[in-house]
Coordinates of C-alpha atoms in Angstrom, one line a residue:
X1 CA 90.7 41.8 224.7
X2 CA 87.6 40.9 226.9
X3 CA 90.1 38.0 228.6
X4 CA 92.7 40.0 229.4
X5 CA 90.9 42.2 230.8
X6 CA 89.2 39.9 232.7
X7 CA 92.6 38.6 233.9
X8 CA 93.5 41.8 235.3
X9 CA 90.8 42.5 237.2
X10 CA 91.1 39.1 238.6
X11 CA 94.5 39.9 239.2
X12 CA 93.9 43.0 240.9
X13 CA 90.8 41.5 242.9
X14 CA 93.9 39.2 244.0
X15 CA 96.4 41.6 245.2
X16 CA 93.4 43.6 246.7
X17 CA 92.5 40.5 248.9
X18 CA 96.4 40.1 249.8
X19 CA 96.5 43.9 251.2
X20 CA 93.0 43.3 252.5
X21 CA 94.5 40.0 254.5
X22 CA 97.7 41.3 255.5
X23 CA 96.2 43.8 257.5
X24 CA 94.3 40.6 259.6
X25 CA 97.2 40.2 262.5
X26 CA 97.0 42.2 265.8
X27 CA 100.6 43.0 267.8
X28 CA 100.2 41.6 271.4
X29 CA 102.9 43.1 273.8
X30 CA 103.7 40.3 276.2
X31 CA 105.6 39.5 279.3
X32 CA 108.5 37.3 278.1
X33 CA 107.8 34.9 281.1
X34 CA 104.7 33.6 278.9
X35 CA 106.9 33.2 275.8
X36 CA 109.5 31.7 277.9
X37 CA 106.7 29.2 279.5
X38 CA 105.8 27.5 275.4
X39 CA 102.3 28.7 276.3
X40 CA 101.6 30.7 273.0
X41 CA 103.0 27.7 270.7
X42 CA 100.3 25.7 272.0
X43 CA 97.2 28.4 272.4
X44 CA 98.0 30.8 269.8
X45 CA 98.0 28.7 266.6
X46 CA 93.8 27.7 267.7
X47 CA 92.8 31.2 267.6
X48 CA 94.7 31.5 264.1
X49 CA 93.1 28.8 262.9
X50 CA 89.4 29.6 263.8
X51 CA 89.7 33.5 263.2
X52 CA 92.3 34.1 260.5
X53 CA 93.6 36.2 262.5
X54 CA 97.5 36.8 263.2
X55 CA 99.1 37.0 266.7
X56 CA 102.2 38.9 266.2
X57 CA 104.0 38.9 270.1
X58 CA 106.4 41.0 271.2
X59 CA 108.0 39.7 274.1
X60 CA 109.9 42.2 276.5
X61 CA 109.4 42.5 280.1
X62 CA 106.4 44.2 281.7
X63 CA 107.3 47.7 281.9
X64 CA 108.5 47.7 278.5
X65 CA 105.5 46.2 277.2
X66 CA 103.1 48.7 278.6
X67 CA 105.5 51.4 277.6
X68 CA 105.2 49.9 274.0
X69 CA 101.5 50.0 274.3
X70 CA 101.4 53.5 275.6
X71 CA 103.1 54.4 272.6
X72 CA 100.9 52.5 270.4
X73 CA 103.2 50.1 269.2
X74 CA 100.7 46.9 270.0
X75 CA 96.8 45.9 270.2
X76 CA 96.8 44.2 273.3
X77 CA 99.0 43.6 276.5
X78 CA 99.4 40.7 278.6
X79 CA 101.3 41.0 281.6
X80 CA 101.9 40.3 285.1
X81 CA 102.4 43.4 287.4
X82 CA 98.8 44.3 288.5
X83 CA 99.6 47.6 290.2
X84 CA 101.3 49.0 287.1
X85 CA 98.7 47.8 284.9
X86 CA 95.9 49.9 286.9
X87 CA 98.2 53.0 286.3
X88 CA 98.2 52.2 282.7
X89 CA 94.3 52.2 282.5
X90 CA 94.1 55.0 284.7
X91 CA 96.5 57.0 282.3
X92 CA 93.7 56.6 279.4
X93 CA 96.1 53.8 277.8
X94 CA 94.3 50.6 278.1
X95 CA 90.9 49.5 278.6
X96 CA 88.5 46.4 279.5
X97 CA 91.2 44.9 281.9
X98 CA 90.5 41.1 282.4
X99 CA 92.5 38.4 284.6
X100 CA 94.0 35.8 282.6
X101 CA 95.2 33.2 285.0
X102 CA 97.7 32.9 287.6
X103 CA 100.9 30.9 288.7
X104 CA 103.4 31.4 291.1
X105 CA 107.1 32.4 291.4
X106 CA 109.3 29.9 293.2
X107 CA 113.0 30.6 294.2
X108 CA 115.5 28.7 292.5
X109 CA 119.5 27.6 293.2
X110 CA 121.8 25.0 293.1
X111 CA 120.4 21.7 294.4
X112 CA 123.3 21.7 296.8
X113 CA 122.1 24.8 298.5
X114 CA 124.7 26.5 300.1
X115 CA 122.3 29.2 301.9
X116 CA 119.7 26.3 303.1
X117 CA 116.8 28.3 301.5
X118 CA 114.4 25.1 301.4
X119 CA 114.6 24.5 305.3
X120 CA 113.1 28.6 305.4
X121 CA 109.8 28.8 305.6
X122 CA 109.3 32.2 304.0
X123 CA 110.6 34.3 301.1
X124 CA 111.1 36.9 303.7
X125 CA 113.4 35.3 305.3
X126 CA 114.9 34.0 302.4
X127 CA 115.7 37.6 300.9
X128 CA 117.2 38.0 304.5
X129 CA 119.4 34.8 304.2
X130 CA 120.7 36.2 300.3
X131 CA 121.7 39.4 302.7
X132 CA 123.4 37.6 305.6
X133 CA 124.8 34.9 303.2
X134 CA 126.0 36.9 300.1
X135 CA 125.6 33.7 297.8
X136 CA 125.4 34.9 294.0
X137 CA 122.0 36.1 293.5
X138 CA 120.9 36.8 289.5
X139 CA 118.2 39.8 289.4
X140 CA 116.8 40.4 286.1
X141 CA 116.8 44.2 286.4
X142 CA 114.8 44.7 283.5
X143 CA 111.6 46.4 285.0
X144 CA 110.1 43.0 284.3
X145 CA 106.9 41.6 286.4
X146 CA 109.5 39.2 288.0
X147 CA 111.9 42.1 288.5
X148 CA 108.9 44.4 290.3
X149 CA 108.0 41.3 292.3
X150 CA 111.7 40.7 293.5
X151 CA 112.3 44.7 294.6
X152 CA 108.9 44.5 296.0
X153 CA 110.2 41.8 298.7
X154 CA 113.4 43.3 299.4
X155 CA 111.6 46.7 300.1
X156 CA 109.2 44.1 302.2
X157 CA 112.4 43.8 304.9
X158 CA 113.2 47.0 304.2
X159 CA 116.5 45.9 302.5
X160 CA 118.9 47.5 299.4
X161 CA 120.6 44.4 298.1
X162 CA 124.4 45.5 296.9
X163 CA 128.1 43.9 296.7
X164 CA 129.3 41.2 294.2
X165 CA 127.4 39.1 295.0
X166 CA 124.0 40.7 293.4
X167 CA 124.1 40.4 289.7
X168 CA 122.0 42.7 288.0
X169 CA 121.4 41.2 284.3
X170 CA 118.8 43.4 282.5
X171 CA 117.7 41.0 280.6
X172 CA 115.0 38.4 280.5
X173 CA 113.6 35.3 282.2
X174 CA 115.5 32.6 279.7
X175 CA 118.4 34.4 280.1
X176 CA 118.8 35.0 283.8
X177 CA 118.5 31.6 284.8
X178 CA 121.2 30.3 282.5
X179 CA 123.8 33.1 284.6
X180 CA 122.2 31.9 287.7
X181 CA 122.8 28.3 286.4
X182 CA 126.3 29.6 285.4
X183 CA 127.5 30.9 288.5
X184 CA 125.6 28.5 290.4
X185 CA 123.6 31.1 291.9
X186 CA 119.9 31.9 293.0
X187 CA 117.3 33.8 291.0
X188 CA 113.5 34.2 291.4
X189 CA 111.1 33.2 288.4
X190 CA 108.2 32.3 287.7
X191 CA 107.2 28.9 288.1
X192 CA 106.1 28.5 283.8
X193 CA 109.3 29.4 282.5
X194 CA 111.3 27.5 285.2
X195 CA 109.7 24.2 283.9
X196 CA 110.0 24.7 280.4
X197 CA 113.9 25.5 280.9
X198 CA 115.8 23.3 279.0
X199 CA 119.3 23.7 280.9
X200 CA 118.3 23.4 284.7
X201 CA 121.6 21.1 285.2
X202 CA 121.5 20.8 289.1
X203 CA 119.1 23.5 290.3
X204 CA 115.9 23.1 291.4
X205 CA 113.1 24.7 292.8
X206 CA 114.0 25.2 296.4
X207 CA 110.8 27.6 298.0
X208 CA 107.7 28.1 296.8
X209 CA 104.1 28.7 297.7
X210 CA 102.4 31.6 300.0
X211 CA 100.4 34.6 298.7
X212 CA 103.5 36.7 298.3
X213 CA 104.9 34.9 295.6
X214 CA 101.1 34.3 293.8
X215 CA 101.7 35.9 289.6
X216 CA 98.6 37.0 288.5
X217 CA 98.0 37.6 285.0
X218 CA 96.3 40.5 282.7
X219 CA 95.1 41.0 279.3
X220 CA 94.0 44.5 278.5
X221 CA 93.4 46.5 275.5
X222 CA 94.9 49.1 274.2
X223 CA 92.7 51.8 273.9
X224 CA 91.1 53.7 270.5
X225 CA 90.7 56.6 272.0
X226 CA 94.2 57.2 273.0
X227 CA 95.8 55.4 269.9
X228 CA 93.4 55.9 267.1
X229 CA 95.0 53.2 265.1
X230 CA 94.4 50.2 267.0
X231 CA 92.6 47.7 265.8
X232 CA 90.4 47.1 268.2
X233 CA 87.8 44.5 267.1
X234 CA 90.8 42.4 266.3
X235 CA 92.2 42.9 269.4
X236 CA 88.5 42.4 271.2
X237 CA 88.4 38.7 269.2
X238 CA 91.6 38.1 270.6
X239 CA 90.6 39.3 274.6
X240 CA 87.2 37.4 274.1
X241 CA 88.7 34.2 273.0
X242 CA 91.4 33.9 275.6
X243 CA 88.7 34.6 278.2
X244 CA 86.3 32.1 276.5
X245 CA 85.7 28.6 277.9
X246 CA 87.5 27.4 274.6
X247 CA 90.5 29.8 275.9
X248 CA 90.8 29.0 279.5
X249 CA 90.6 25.2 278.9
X250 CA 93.4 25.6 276.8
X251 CA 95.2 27.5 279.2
X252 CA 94.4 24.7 281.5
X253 CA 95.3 22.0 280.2
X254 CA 99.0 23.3 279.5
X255 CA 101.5 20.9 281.2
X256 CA 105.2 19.6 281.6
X257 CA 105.5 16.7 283.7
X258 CA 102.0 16.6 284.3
X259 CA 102.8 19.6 285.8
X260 CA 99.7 22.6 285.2
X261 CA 101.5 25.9 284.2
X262 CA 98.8 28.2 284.7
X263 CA 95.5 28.8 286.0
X264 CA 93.1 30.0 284.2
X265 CA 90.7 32.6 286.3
X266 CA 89.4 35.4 283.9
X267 CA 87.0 38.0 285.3
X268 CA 86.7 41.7 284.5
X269 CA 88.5 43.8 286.5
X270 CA 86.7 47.2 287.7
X271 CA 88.1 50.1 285.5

């Protein structure tokens, strides 16, 4: 009698444990442009490792990624669209706002370049050559960081880009750049996904550089007080270790073709 009870209550201190370390995984609501870039694959796993702790990602697009937050559905948000993740904070949603690190986004097209967009010297007047020239141009359209920095030019020249020749997609990085690829059109990305593309075939970057086309990152937590469920101190191991010298190095030293990714530059942004 005495061992079988002593194998159920080893038994239950078992399935205890297993409920107990099931509940170890935060949801991080992330810009798909990180996904996209392999980045995760190669940080993520280290945190795992060192913390027990699960990284479940969601990747959508920016705006559907702090909607998902405001609605409770995640732990933590990276993204990439600084003005919108001020009005998240500012709603009560999100709290302790870091930068993560930065790249750039770089315009993209067949090598051939019909529109002659590397002899411009400007995104400016490259969103006024797409105008004037009508080549096929792939938008995302999916309220994605990418998508807010592309509308954010074109309201820069004061333009409304319509006709055939503007595809709006709705869907993410990946995707868009195999239509542009496609139809052997242009697209704007950012620069992380572009080099982890697998099916560039003959496009290549063909502008890039210059503050208006600088991607910062953000990490920011969801916050307790607005979604009582979080689980913040997860979520706080997570924000401290990608901020962390051990986290930023890592971030660093991401590269294909010897090519840097991102940037690390965390700091706490004012609240």
């Amino acid at each position: 009698m005495k061992t079988i009870v002593t194998y159920w209550i080893a038994v239950s201190f078992i399935c205890i444990q297993g409920v107990q370390a099931s509940d170890d995984f935060i949801i991080l609501q992330s810009t798909t442009s990180i996904q996209n870039s392999g980045l995760y694959e190669k940080i993520i796993p280290s945190f795992e490792r060192i913390t027990g702790v699960r990284v479940k990602i969601v990747a959508v697009g920016t705006g559907q990624a702090l909607h998902n937050a405001a609605n409770c559905n995640g732990d933590v948000v990276i993204v990439h669209s600084p003005v919108d993740e001020q009005t998240f904070i500012e709603s009560g949603f999100g709290i302790q706002p870091h930068d993560l690190m930065y790249n750039q986004f770089v315009i993209v097209g067949p090598s051939s370049d019909p529109l002659g967009i590397k002899n411009i010297p400007s995104v400016f007047g490259a969103f006024h050559r797409f105008l004037e020239g009508q080549a096929p141009f792939v938008s995302r359209g999916d309220d994605s960081g990418t998508h807010k920095k592309e509308l954010e030019i074109w309201s820069s020249i004061s333009a409304r880009p319509q006709g055939s020749w503007y595809l709006e997609v709705g869907s993410g990085m990946g995707a868009a750049l195999n239509i542009a690829v496609g139809i052997g059109g242009y697209t704007l990305t950012d620069i992380g996904t572009w080099l982890n593309f697998r099916n560039k075939q003959n496009h290549d970057v063909l502008l890039r550089g210059g503050q208006e086309l600088f991607n910062q990152y953000g990490i920011i937590l969801v916050s307790p007080n607005h979604c009582p469920l979080v689980k913040a101190e997860l979520a706080g191991q997570f924000l401290e270790w990608m901020i962390s010298p051990k986290g930023q190095q890592l971030i660093r030293d991401y590269r294909i073709e010897d090519i840097n990714l991102f940037y690390p530059n965390a700091k706490k942004r004012i609240e």
